């Protein structure tokens, strides 16, 4: 009898953290090494559904929470939507689940959230996978610099930020820089728009957009952590990302010279949407065997 790939049975749960009901999905054995998957904007843990299935044969426990203001996570009135608070809640989430050691997958917003936690709790991080998650000045495109320079008290800034939450704005984040947009399932952007339309969500996302500039001041600290961490690092990057350029991917090699680097032509910000068949095997091998020696192109 032919045995096919192992397909996991993800579980969808919630846990209370400092008054926040954090929704998360997980798969894999409860006693296996952990890979913590941190999503980006404007999505949620649903962005990892196909990846979790593709990694079903990897002996790891895969855990993906929704941040406050995203997905199915519910926040109390008066919650402050800043990247510091998102990191507080995700750190508390790892405490609540007893995650003393884990590999970290950081995509987009997952980089400033996850790297804050890495600096606070360096003993917990066993490995780092970065997918279009910026931590370097040279990784910011002109468009990203313009967005991070916006200030709420400047006329028109609020409208510019909120244009990212429209159907056109969400779709463009998925499609820009992508060689074949037909590879992008429409379900992701549609679900993103549903969550963005929930009461209070647009306000929360606007708060985070205006707070994004706070991350730039943390770059030197995150880079210093990476130099001292001595952990395996895998960098995966959609080369057509309109926000975070390939220069930001290559910059990781300064602080982690043994990191493995793959740039994907024809992929944009959401590289998993179009290049999962190429990316999943790289992650599988990295988790099982560690990085290949030195950087590579792809």
Coordinates of C-alpha atoms in Angstrom, one line a residue:
X1 CA 0.0 0.0 0.0
X2 CA 1.3 3.4 -0.9
X3 CA 1.6 5.8 2.0
X4 CA 1.1 9.5 1.1
X5 CA 2.4 12.6 3.0
X6 CA 1.3 13.0 6.6
X7 CA -1.6 15.5 6.7
X8 CA -1.9 17.1 10.2
X9 CA -5.2 17.8 12.1
X10 CA -4.8 21.4 13.2
X11 CA -6.5 22.4 16.4
X12 CA -8.0 25.9 16.9
X13 CA -8.0 27.2 20.5
X14 CA -7.9 30.3 22.6
X15 CA -6.1 31.3 25.8
X16 CA -6.4 34.3 28.1
X17 CA -3.4 36.6 28.3
X18 CA -3.7 39.9 30.3
X19 CA -7.4 40.3 29.4
X20 CA -6.9 39.4 25.8
X21 CA -8.5 36.2 24.4
X22 CA -5.7 35.0 22.0
X23 CA -6.9 32.7 19.3
X24 CA -4.3 30.3 17.8
X25 CA -4.0 27.3 15.7
X26 CA -1.6 24.5 16.2
X27 CA -0.6 21.1 14.8
X28 CA 1.9 18.4 15.5
X29 CA 2.8 16.4 18.7
X30 CA 2.4 18.2 22.0
X31 CA 5.9 17.1 23.1
X32 CA 7.8 18.0 19.9
X33 CA 10.1 21.0 19.4
X34 CA 8.1 24.1 18.7
X35 CA 8.0 26.5 15.7
X36 CA 6.2 29.7 16.6
X37 CA 4.7 31.3 13.5
X38 CA 4.2 35.0 13.6
X39 CA 2.0 36.5 10.9
X40 CA 2.0 39.9 9.2
X41 CA -0.4 42.7 8.1
X42 CA -3.2 42.6 7.2
X43 CA -3.6 38.9 7.7
X44 CA -3.6 36.5 10.7
X45 CA -2.7 33.0 11.5
X46 CA -4.7 31.7 8.6
X47 CA -1.9 32.7 6.3
X48 CA 0.0 29.6 7.6
X49 CA -2.7 27.1 6.9
X50 CA -1.1 25.6 3.8
X51 CA 2.4 25.8 5.3
X52 CA 1.3 23.8 8.4
X53 CA -0.2 21.2 6.1
X54 CA 3.0 21.1 4.0
X55 CA 5.1 20.6 7.1
X56 CA 2.8 17.8 8.5
X57 CA 5.7 15.3 8.3
X58 CA 8.1 17.4 10.3
X59 CA 8.5 16.3 13.9
X60 CA 7.6 19.8 15.3
X61 CA 4.7 21.4 17.0
X62 CA 3.6 24.3 14.9
X63 CA 1.8 27.2 16.7
X64 CA 0.4 30.3 15.1
X65 CA -1.4 33.0 17.2
X66 CA -3.5 35.9 16.1
X67 CA -2.2 39.2 17.4
X68 CA -4.6 41.7 19.2
X69 CA -6.4 43.5 16.4
X70 CA -6.1 40.6 14.0
X71 CA -8.0 37.4 13.2
X72 CA -10.1 35.8 15.9
X73 CA -8.3 37.4 18.9
X74 CA -10.5 39.6 21.1
X75 CA -9.2 42.5 23.1
X76 CA -10.8 44.4 26.0
X77 CA -11.9 48.1 25.7
X78 CA -9.0 50.5 25.9
X79 CA -6.4 48.1 24.6
X80 CA -3.4 50.1 23.3
X81 CA -2.4 49.0 19.8
X82 CA 1.4 49.4 19.7
X83 CA 4.1 47.0 18.7
X84 CA 5.3 46.9 22.3
X85 CA 1.9 45.7 23.5
X86 CA 1.6 43.2 20.7
X87 CA 5.0 41.8 21.8
X88 CA 3.8 41.8 25.5
X89 CA 0.7 39.7 24.5
X90 CA 2.7 37.2 22.4
X91 CA 5.3 36.9 25.1
X92 CA 2.5 36.2 27.6
X93 CA 1.0 33.7 25.1
X94 CA 4.3 31.7 25.1
X95 CA 4.2 31.8 28.9
X96 CA 0.6 30.6 29.0
X97 CA 1.4 27.7 26.7
X98 CA 4.7 26.9 28.6
X99 CA 6.8 27.5 25.5
X100 CA 10.3 27.6 27.1
X101 CA 12.2 27.0 23.9
X102 CA 11.1 27.5 20.3
X103 CA 12.2 28.3 16.8
X104 CA 10.8 31.6 15.5
X105 CA 9.2 32.2 12.1
X106 CA 9.0 36.0 11.6
X107 CA 7.0 37.5 8.7
X108 CA 6.4 41.2 8.2
X109 CA 4.9 42.4 11.5
X110 CA 6.2 39.1 13.0
X111 CA 9.7 40.5 12.8
X112 CA 9.2 43.5 15.1
X113 CA 7.0 41.4 17.4
X114 CA 9.2 38.4 17.5
X115 CA 12.5 40.2 17.7
X116 CA 11.3 42.2 20.7
X117 CA 10.6 38.9 22.4
X118 CA 14.0 37.5 21.3
X119 CA 15.8 40.4 23.0
X120 CA 13.7 40.1 26.1
X121 CA 14.0 36.3 26.3
X122 CA 17.0 35.3 24.3
X123 CA 17.3 31.9 26.0
X124 CA 14.0 30.8 24.4
X125 CA 15.0 31.2 20.8
X126 CA 16.5 28.1 19.2
X127 CA 16.4 29.2 15.6
X128 CA 15.2 32.0 13.4
X129 CA 13.3 31.8 10.1
X130 CA 12.8 35.3 8.5
X131 CA 10.4 35.7 5.6
X132 CA 10.1 39.3 4.3
X133 CA 10.5 40.5 7.9
X134 CA 12.7 43.6 7.9
X135 CA 15.3 44.6 10.6
X136 CA 17.6 46.9 8.5
X137 CA 17.4 50.4 7.2
X138 CA 18.5 49.4 3.8
X139 CA 15.6 46.9 3.6
X140 CA 13.0 49.7 3.5
X141 CA 11.8 50.6 0.1
X142 CA 10.9 54.2 -0.9
X143 CA 7.2 53.3 -0.3
X144 CA 8.0 51.9 3.1
X145 CA 10.0 55.0 4.1
X146 CA 7.1 57.2 3.0
X147 CA 4.6 55.2 5.1
X148 CA 6.8 55.1 8.2
X149 CA 7.3 58.9 7.9
X150 CA 3.6 59.6 8.2
X151 CA 2.4 61.4 11.3
X152 CA -1.2 61.4 12.4
X153 CA -1.4 65.1 12.9
X154 CA -0.4 65.8 9.2
X155 CA -3.4 66.4 7.0
X156 CA -4.1 63.5 4.7
X157 CA -1.9 61.0 6.6
X158 CA -4.9 59.2 8.1
X159 CA -6.5 58.7 4.7
X160 CA -3.3 57.4 3.2
X161 CA -3.0 54.8 6.0
X162 CA -6.6 53.7 5.8
X163 CA -6.3 53.2 2.0
X164 CA -4.3 50.1 2.9
X165 CA -7.5 48.6 4.4
X166 CA -9.6 48.9 1.3
X167 CA -10.1 45.9 -1.1
X168 CA -7.7 47.5 -3.6
X169 CA -5.1 48.2 -0.8
X170 CA -5.2 44.7 0.5
X171 CA -5.1 43.0 -2.9
X172 CA -2.1 45.2 -3.9
X173 CA -0.1 43.9 -1.0
X174 CA -0.6 40.4 -2.2
X175 CA -0.1 41.0 -5.9
X176 CA 2.6 43.7 -6.2
X177 CA 5.9 42.2 -7.5
X178 CA 4.2 38.8 -8.3
X179 CA 5.0 37.4 -11.7
X180 CA 1.8 35.2 -11.8
X181 CA -1.0 36.6 -9.7
X182 CA -3.2 33.7 -10.6
X183 CA -1.2 31.6 -8.1
X184 CA -2.6 33.8 -5.3
X185 CA -5.8 32.2 -3.7
X186 CA -8.5 34.9 -3.3
X187 CA -9.5 33.4 0.0
X188 CA -6.7 35.1 2.0
X189 CA -7.4 38.7 1.0
X190 CA -11.2 38.1 1.3
X191 CA -10.8 36.9 4.9
X192 CA -8.4 39.7 5.7
X193 CA -11.1 42.2 4.6
X194 CA -13.6 40.4 6.7
X195 CA -11.5 40.9 9.9
X196 CA -10.5 44.4 8.9
X197 CA -14.2 45.2 8.8
X198 CA -15.0 44.1 12.3
X199 CA -15.9 46.9 14.8
X200 CA -12.8 48.8 15.9
X201 CA -10.4 46.9 13.7
X202 CA -9.6 49.7 11.2
X203 CA -8.9 52.0 14.2
X204 CA -6.5 49.4 15.7
X205 CA -4.7 49.0 12.4
X206 CA -4.3 52.7 11.9
X207 CA -2.8 52.9 15.4
X208 CA -0.3 50.2 14.5
X209 CA 0.5 51.8 11.2
X210 CA 1.4 55.1 12.9
X211 CA 3.4 53.2 15.5
X212 CA 5.4 51.3 12.9
X213 CA 8.1 54.0 12.9
X214 CA 9.0 53.0 16.5
X215 CA 10.5 49.8 15.1
X216 CA 13.3 51.5 13.3
X217 CA 14.9 52.6 16.5
X218 CA 15.1 49.0 17.7
X219 CA 17.1 47.8 14.6
X220 CA 20.5 48.2 16.2
X221 CA 19.3 46.2 19.3
X222 CA 17.9 43.4 17.2
X223 CA 21.0 43.3 15.1
X224 CA 23.2 43.0 18.2
X225 CA 21.0 40.2 19.5
X226 CA 21.4 38.4 16.2
X227 CA 25.2 38.7 16.3
X228 CA 25.3 37.3 19.8
X229 CA 22.7 34.6 19.5
X230 CA 24.7 32.1 17.6
X231 CA 21.5 30.3 16.4
X232 CA 20.7 28.8 13.0
X233 CA 19.1 31.4 10.7
X234 CA 17.1 30.9 7.4
X235 CA 16.2 33.9 5.4
X236 CA 13.5 33.6 2.7
X237 CA 12.5 36.6 0.7
X238 CA 10.1 37.4 -2.1
X239 CA 12.3 39.6 -4.3
X240 CA 9.4 41.7 -5.6
X241 CA 8.2 42.9 -2.2
X242 CA 7.1 46.5 -2.5
X243 CA 7.9 47.3 1.1
X244 CA 11.0 45.3 2.1
X245 CA 13.8 45.0 -0.5
X246 CA 16.2 42.2 -1.1
X247 CA 18.9 44.4 0.4
X248 CA 17.2 43.9 3.7
X249 CA 17.4 40.1 3.3
X250 CA 21.1 40.2 2.4
X251 CA 21.8 42.5 5.4
X252 CA 21.0 39.6 7.8
X253 CA 24.3 38.0 6.6
X254 CA 26.2 40.8 8.2
X255 CA 25.1 39.8 11.7
X256 CA 24.5 36.1 11.0
X257 CA 27.2 35.2 8.4
X258 CA 26.4 31.5 8.4
X259 CA 22.7 32.2 7.6
X260 CA 21.1 30.5 4.7
X261 CA 19.5 33.0 2.2
X262 CA 17.1 32.4 -0.6
X263 CA 15.7 35.1 -2.8
X264 CA 12.6 34.2 -4.9
X265 CA 12.2 36.0 -8.2
X266 CA 8.5 36.4 -9.1
X267 CA 7.4 36.4 -5.5
X268 CA 6.2 39.5 -3.6
X269 CA 5.6 40.3 0.0
X270 CA 3.4 37.2 0.6
X271 CA 5.9 34.7 -0.8
X272 CA 4.2 31.7 0.7
X273 CA 1.1 32.3 -1.5
X274 CA 3.0 31.7 -4.7
X275 CA 6.2 29.8 -3.8
X276 CA 5.1 27.4 -1.1
X277 CA 6.4 24.4 -3.2
X278 CA 9.9 25.9 -3.1
X279 CA 9.8 27.3 0.4
X280 CA 8.3 24.4 2.4
X281 CA 11.1 21.9 1.6
X282 CA 13.7 24.5 2.7
X283 CA 11.9 25.0 6.0
X284 CA 11.5 21.2 6.5
X285 CA 15.2 20.6 5.9
X286 CA 16.2 23.5 8.1
X287 CA 14.1 22.3 11.0
X288 CA 15.4 18.8 10.7
X289 CA 19.0 19.3 9.7
X290 CA 19.9 23.0 10.2
X291 CA 21.0 25.4 7.5
X292 CA 23.0 24.6 4.4
X293 CA 26.5 26.0 4.6
X294 CA 26.4 29.8 3.9
X295 CA 24.0 31.8 1.7
X296 CA 22.4 30.6 -1.5
X297 CA 20.3 32.1 -4.2
X298 CA 17.0 30.7 -5.4

